[in-house]
PDB file of C-alpha atoms in Angstrom:
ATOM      1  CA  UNK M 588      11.056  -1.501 -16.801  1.00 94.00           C
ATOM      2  CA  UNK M 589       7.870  -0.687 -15.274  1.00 95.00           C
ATOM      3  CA  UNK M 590       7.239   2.293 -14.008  1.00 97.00           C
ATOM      4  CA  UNK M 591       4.603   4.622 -12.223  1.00 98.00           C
ATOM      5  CA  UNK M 592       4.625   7.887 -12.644  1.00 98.00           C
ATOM      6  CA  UNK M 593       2.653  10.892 -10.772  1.00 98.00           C
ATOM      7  CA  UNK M 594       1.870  14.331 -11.179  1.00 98.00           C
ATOM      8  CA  UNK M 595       3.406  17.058  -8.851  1.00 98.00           C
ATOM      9  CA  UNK M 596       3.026  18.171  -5.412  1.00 98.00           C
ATOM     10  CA  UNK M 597      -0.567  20.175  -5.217  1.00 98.00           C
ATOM     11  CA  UNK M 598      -1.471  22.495  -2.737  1.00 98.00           C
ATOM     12  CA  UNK M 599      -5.539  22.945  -2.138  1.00 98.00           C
ATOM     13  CA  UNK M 600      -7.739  25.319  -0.064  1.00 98.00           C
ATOM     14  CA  UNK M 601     -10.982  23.079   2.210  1.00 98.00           C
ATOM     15  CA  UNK M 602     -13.341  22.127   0.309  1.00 98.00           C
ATOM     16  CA  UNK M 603     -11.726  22.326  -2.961  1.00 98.00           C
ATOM     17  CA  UNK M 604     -11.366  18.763  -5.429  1.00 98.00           C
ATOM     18  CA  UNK M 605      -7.489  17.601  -6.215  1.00 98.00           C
ATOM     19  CA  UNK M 606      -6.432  15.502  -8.976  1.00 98.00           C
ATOM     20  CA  UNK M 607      -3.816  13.379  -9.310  1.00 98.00           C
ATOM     21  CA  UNK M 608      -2.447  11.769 -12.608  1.00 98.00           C
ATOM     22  CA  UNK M 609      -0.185   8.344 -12.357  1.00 98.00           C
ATOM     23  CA  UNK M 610       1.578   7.133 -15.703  1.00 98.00           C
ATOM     24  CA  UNK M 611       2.278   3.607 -16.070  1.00 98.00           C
ATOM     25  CA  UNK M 612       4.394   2.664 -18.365  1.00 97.00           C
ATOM     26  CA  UNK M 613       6.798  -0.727 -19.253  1.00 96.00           C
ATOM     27  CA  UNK M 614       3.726  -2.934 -19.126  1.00 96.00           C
ATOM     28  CA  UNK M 615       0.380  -3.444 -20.671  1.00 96.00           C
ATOM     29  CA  UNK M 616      -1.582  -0.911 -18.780  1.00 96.00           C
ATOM     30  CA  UNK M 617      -5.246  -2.708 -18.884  1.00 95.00           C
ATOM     31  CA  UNK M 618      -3.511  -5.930 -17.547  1.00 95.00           C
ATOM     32  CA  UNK M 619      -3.484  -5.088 -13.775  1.00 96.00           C
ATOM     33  CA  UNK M 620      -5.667  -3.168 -11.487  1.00 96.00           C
ATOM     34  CA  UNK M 621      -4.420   0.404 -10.177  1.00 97.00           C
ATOM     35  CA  UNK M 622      -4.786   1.344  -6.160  1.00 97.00           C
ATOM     36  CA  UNK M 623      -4.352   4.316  -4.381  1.00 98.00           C
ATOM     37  CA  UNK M 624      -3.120   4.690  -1.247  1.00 98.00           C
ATOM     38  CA  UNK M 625      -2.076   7.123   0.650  1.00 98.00           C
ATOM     39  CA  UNK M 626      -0.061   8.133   4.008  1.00 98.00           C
ATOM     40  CA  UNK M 627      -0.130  11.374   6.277  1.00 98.00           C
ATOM     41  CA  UNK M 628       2.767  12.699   7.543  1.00 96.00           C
ATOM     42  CA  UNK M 629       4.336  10.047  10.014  1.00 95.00           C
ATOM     43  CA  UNK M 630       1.300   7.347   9.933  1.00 97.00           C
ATOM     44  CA  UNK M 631       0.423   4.698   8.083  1.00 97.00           C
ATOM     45  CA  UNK M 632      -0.217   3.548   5.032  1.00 97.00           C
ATOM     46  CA  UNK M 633      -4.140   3.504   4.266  1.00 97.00           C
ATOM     47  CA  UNK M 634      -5.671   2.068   1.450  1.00 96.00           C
ATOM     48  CA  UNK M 635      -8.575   4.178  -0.483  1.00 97.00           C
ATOM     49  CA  UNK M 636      -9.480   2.066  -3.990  1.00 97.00           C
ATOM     50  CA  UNK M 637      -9.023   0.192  -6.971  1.00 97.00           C
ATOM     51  CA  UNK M 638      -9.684   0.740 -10.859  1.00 97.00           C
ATOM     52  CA  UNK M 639      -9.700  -2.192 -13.272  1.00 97.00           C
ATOM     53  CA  UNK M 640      -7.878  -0.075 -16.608  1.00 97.00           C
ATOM     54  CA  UNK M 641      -9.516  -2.683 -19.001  1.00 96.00           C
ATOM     55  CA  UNK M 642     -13.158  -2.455 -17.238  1.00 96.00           C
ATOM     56  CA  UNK M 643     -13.095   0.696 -15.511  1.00 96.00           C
ATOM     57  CA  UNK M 644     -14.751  -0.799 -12.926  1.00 97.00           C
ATOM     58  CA  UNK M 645     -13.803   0.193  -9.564  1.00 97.00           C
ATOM     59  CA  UNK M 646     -13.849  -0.228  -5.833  1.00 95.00           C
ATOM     60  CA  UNK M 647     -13.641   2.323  -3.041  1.00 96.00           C
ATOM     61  CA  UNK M 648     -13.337   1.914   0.752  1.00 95.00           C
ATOM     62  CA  UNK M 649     -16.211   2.908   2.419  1.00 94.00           C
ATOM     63  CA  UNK M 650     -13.969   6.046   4.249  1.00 95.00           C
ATOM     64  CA  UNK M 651     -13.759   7.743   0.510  1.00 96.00           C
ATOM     65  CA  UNK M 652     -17.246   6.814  -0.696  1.00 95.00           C
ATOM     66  CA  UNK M 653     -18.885   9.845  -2.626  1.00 96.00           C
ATOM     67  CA  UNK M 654     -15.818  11.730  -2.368  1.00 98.00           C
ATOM     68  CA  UNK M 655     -13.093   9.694  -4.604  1.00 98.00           C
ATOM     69  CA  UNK M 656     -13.857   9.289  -7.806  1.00 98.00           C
ATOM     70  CA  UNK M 657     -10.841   6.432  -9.726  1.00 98.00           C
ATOM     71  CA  UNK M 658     -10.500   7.442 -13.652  1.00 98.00           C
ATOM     72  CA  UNK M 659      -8.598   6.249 -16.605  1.00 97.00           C
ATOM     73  CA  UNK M 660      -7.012   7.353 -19.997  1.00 97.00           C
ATOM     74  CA  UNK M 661      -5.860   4.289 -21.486  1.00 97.00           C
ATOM     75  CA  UNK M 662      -4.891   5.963 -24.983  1.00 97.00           C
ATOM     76  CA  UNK M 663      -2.285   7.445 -22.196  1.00 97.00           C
ATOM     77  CA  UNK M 664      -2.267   4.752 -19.794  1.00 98.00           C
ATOM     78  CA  UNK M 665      -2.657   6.899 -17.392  1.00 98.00           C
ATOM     79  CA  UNK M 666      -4.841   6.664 -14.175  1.00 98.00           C
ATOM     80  CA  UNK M 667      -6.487   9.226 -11.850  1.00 98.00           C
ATOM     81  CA  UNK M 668      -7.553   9.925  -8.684  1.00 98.00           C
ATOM     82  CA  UNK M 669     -10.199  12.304  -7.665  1.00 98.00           C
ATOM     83  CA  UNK M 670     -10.921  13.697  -4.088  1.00 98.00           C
ATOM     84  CA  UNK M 671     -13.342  15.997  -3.695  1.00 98.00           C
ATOM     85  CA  UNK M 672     -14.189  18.114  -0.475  1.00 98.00           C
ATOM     86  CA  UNK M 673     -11.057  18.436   0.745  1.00 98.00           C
ATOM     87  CA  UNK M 674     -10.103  18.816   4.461  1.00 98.00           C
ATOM     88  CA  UNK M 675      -6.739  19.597   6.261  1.00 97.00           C
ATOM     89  CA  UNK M 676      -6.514  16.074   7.398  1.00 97.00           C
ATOM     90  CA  UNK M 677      -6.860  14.951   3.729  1.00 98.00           C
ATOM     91  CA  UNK M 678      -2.957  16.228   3.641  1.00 98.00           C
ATOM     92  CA  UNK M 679      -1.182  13.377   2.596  1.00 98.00           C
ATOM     93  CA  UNK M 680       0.844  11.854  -0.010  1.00 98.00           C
ATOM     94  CA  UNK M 681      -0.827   9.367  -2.340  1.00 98.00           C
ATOM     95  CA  UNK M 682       0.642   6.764  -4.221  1.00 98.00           C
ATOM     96  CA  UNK M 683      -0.988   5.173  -7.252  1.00 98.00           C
ATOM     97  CA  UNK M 684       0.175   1.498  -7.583  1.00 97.00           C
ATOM     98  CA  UNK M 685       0.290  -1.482  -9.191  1.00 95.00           C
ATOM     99  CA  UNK M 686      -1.498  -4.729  -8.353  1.00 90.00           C
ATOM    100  CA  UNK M 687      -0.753  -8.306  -9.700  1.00 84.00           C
ATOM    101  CA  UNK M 688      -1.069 -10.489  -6.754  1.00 85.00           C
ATOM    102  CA  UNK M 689       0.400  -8.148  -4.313  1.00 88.00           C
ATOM    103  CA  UNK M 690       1.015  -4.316  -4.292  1.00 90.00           C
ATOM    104  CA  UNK M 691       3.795  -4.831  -6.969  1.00 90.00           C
ATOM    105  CA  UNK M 692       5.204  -1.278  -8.047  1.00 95.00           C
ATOM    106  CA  UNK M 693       4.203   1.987  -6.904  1.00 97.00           C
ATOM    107  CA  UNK M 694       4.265   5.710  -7.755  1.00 97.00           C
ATOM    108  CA  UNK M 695       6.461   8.108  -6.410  1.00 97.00           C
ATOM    109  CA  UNK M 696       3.751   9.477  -4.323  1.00 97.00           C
ATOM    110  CA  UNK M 697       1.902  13.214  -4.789  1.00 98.00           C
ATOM    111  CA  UNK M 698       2.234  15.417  -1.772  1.00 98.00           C
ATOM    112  CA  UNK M 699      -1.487  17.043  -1.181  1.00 98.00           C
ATOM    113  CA  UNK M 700      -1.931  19.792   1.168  1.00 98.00           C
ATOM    114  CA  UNK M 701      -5.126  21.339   2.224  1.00 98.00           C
ATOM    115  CA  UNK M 702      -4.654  24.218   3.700  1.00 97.00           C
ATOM    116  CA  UNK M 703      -6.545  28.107   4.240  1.00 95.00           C
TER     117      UNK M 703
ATOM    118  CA  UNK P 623     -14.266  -3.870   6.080  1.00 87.00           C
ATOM    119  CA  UNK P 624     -11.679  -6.381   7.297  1.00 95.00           C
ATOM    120  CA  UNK P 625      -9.656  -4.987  10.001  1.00 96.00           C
ATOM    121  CA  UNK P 626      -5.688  -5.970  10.466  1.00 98.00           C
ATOM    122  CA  UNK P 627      -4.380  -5.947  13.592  1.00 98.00           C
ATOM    123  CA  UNK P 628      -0.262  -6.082  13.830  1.00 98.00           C
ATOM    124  CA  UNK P 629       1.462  -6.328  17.137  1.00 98.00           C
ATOM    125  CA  UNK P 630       3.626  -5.004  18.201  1.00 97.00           C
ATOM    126  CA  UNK P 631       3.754  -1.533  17.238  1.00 97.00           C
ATOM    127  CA  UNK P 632       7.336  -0.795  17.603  1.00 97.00           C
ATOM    128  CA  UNK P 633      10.054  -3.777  18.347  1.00 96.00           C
ATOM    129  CA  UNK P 634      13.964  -2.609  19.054  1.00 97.00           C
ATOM    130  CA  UNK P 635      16.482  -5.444  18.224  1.00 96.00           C
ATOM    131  CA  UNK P 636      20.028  -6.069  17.037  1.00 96.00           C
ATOM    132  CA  UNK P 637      22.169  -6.575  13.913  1.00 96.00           C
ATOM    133  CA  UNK P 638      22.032 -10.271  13.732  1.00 96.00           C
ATOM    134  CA  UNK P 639      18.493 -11.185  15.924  1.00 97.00           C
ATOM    135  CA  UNK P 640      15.682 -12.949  14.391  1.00 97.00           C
ATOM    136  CA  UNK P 641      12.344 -10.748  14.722  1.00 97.00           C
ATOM    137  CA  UNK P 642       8.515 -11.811  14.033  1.00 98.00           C
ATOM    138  CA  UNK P 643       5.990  -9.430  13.366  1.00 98.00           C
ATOM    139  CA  UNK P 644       2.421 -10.294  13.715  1.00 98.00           C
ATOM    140  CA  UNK P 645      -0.767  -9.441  11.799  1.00 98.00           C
ATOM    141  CA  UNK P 646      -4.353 -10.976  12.674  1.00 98.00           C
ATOM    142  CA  UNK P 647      -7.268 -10.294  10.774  1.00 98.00           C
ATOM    143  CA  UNK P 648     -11.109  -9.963  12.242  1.00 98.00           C
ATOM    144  CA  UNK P 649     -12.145 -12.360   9.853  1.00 97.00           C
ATOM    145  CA  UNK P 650     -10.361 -15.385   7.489  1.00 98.00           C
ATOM    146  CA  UNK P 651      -8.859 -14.237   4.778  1.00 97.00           C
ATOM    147  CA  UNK P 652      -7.681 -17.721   4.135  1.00 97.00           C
ATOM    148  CA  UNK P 653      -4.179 -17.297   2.408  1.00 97.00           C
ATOM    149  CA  UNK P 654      -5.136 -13.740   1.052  1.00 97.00           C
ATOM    150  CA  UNK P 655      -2.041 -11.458   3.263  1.00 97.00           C
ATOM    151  CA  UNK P 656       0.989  -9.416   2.005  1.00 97.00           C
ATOM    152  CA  UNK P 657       3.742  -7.706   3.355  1.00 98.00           C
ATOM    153  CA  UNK P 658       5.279  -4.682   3.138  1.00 98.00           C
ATOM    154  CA  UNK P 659       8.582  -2.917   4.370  1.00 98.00           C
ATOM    155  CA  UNK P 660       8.432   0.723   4.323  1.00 98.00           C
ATOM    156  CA  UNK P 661      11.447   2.879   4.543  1.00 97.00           C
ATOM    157  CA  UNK P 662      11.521   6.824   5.484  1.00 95.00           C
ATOM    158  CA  UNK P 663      10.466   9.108   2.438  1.00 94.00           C
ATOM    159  CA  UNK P 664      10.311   6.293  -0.094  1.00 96.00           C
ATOM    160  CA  UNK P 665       7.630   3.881  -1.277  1.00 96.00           C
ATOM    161  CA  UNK P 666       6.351   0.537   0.644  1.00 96.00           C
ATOM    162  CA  UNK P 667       8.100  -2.613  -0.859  1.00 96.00           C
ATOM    163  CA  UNK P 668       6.155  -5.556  -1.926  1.00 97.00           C
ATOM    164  CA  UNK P 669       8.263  -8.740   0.721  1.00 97.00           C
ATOM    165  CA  UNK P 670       5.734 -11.995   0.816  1.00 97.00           C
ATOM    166  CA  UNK P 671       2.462 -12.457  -1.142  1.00 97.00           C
ATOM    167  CA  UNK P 672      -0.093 -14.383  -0.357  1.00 97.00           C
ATOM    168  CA  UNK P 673       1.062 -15.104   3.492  1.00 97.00           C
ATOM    169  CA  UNK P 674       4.444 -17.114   2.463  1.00 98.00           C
ATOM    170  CA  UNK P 675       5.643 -16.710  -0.638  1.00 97.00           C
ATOM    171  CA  UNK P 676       8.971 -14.133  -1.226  1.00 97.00           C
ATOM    172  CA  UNK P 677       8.547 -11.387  -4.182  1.00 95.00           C
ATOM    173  CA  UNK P 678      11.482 -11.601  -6.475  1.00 94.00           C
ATOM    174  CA  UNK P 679      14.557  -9.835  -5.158  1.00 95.00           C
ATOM    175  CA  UNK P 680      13.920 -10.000  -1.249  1.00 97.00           C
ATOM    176  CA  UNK P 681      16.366 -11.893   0.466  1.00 97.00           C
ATOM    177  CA  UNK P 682      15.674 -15.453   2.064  1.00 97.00           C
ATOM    178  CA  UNK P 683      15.949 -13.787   5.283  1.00 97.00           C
ATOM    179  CA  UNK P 684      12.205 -12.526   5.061  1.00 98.00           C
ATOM    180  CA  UNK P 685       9.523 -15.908   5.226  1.00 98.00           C
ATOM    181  CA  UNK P 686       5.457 -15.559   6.244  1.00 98.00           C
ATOM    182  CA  UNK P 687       3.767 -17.785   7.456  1.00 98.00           C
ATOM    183  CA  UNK P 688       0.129 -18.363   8.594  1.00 98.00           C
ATOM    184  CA  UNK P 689      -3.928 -18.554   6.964  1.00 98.00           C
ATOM    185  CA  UNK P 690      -6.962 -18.044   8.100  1.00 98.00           C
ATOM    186  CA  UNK P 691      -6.159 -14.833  10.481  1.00 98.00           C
ATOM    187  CA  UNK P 692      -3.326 -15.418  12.138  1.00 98.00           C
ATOM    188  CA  UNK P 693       0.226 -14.623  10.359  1.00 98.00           C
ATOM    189  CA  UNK P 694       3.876 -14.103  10.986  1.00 98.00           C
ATOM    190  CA  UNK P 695       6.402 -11.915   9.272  1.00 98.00           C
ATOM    191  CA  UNK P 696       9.965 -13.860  10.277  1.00 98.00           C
ATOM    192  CA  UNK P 697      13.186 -11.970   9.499  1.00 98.00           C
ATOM    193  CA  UNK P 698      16.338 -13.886  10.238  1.00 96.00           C
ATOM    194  CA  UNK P 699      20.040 -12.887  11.027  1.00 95.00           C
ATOM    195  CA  UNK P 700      18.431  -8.831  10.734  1.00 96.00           C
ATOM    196  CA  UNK P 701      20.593  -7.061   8.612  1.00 96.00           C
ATOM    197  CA  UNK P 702      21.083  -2.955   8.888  1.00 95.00           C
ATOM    198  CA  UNK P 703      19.552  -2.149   6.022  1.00 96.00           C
ATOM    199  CA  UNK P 704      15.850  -4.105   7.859  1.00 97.00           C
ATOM    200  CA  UNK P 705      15.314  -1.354  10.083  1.00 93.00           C
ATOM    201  CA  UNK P 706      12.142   0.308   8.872  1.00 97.00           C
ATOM    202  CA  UNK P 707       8.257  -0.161   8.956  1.00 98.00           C
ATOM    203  CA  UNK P 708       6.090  -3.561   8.225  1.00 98.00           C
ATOM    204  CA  UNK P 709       3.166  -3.677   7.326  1.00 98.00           C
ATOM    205  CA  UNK P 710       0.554  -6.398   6.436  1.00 98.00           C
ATOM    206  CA  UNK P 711      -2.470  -5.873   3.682  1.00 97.00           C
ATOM    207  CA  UNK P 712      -5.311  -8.190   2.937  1.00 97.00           C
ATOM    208  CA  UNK P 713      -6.590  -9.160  -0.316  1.00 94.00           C
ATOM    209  CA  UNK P 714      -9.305 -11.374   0.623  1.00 95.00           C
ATOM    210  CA  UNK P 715     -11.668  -8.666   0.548  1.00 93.00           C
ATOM    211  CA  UNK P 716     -11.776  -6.615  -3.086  1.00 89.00           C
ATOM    212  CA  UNK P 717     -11.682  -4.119  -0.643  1.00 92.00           C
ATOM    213  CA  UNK P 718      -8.123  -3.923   0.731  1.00 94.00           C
ATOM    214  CA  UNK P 719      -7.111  -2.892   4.264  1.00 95.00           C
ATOM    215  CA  UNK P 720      -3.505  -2.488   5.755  1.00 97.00           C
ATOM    216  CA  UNK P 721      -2.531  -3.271   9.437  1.00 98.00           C
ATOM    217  CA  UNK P 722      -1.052  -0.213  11.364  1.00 98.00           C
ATOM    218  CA  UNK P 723       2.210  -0.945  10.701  1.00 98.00           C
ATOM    219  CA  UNK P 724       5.043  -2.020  12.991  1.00 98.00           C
ATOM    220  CA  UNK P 725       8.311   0.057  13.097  1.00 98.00           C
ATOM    221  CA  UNK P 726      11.729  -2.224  13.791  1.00 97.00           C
ATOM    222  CA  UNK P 727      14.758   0.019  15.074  1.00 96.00           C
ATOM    223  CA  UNK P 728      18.174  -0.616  16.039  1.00 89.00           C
ATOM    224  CA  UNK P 729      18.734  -1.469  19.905  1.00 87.00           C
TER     225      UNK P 729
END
């Protein structure tokens, strides 16, 4: 079965760089893109990129520009996510995920707290 | 970036009601809009893709309707286990954007 799966909970100081690992597995990894999204504590869900795994093209909402850098592995299958100069309200938790047509499976999310 | 607008924020109803959640984009997106239901502590769950048609595994209870930038989330006969958060996402763009959710709870 397909499945996503993340790296553990990380806890960062400002202006430090976090990053997380997601695992796919039960498909052909290069076949669909990989987003990240992620979600502070009681808001929404917001959206931050994509990475083609076959390409490694990608595609980054202007919010994360210069500071999110989307990565892959594919010997591993595994995707990353890179934010750099953290700040406290980058504490979230961020869910890689798969897209076909829509947001099909995700990760288990990666709690990230930035914190002095 | 395309902006998603979902009204309304919050919406109490009953075991049994029929419910429509709304989502209107600043631009058309033509048929390019997905929903998601979001419980507490766990991952968003793909419902409708591409504004009407029902992911494998979600009831027939859930339809979408709608193109352009207007579009309807419809849940019939609400059962307890539809009390959570919806949200819509474009894909029109290559650069995604979700609405700000809308959170259904029991009356």
């Amino acid at each position: 079965q397909v499945q996503l799966v993340q790296s553990g909970a990380e806890v960062k100081k400002p202006g430090a760089s976090v990053k997380v690992s997601c695992k796919a597995s039960g498909y052909t990894f290069s076949s669909y893109n990989i987003n990240w999204v992620r979600q502070a504590t009681g808001q929404g869900l917001e959206w931050m990129g994509w990475m083609n795994p076959n390409s490694g093209n990608t595609g980054y909402a202007q919010k994360f520009q210069g500071r999110v850098t989307m990565t892959r592995n594919t010997s591993i299958s595994t995707a990353y996510m890179e934010l750099s100069s953290l700040r406290p309200e980058d504490t979230a938790v961020y869910y890689c995920a798969r897209r076909v047509v829509g947001i099909d499976y995700w990760g288990q999310g990666t709690l990230v707290t930035v914190s002095s | 970036d395309i902006q998603m607008t979902q009204s309304p924020s919050s919406l109490s109803a009953s075991v049994g009601d029929r419910v429509t959640i709304t989502c209107r984009a600043s631009q058309s997106i033509s048929s390019y809009l997905n929903w998601y239901q979001q419980k507490p502590g766990k991952a968003p769950n793909l419902l409708i893709y591409t504004a009407s048609n029902l992911q494998s595994g979600v009831p027939s209870r859930f339809s979408g309707s709608g193109s352009g930038t207007d579009f309807t989330l419809t849940i019939n006969s609400l059962q307890p286990e539809d009390f959570a958060t919806y949200y819509c996402q474009q894909s029109y763009s290559t650069l995604y954007t979700f609405g700000q959710g809308t959170k259904l709870e029991i009356k």
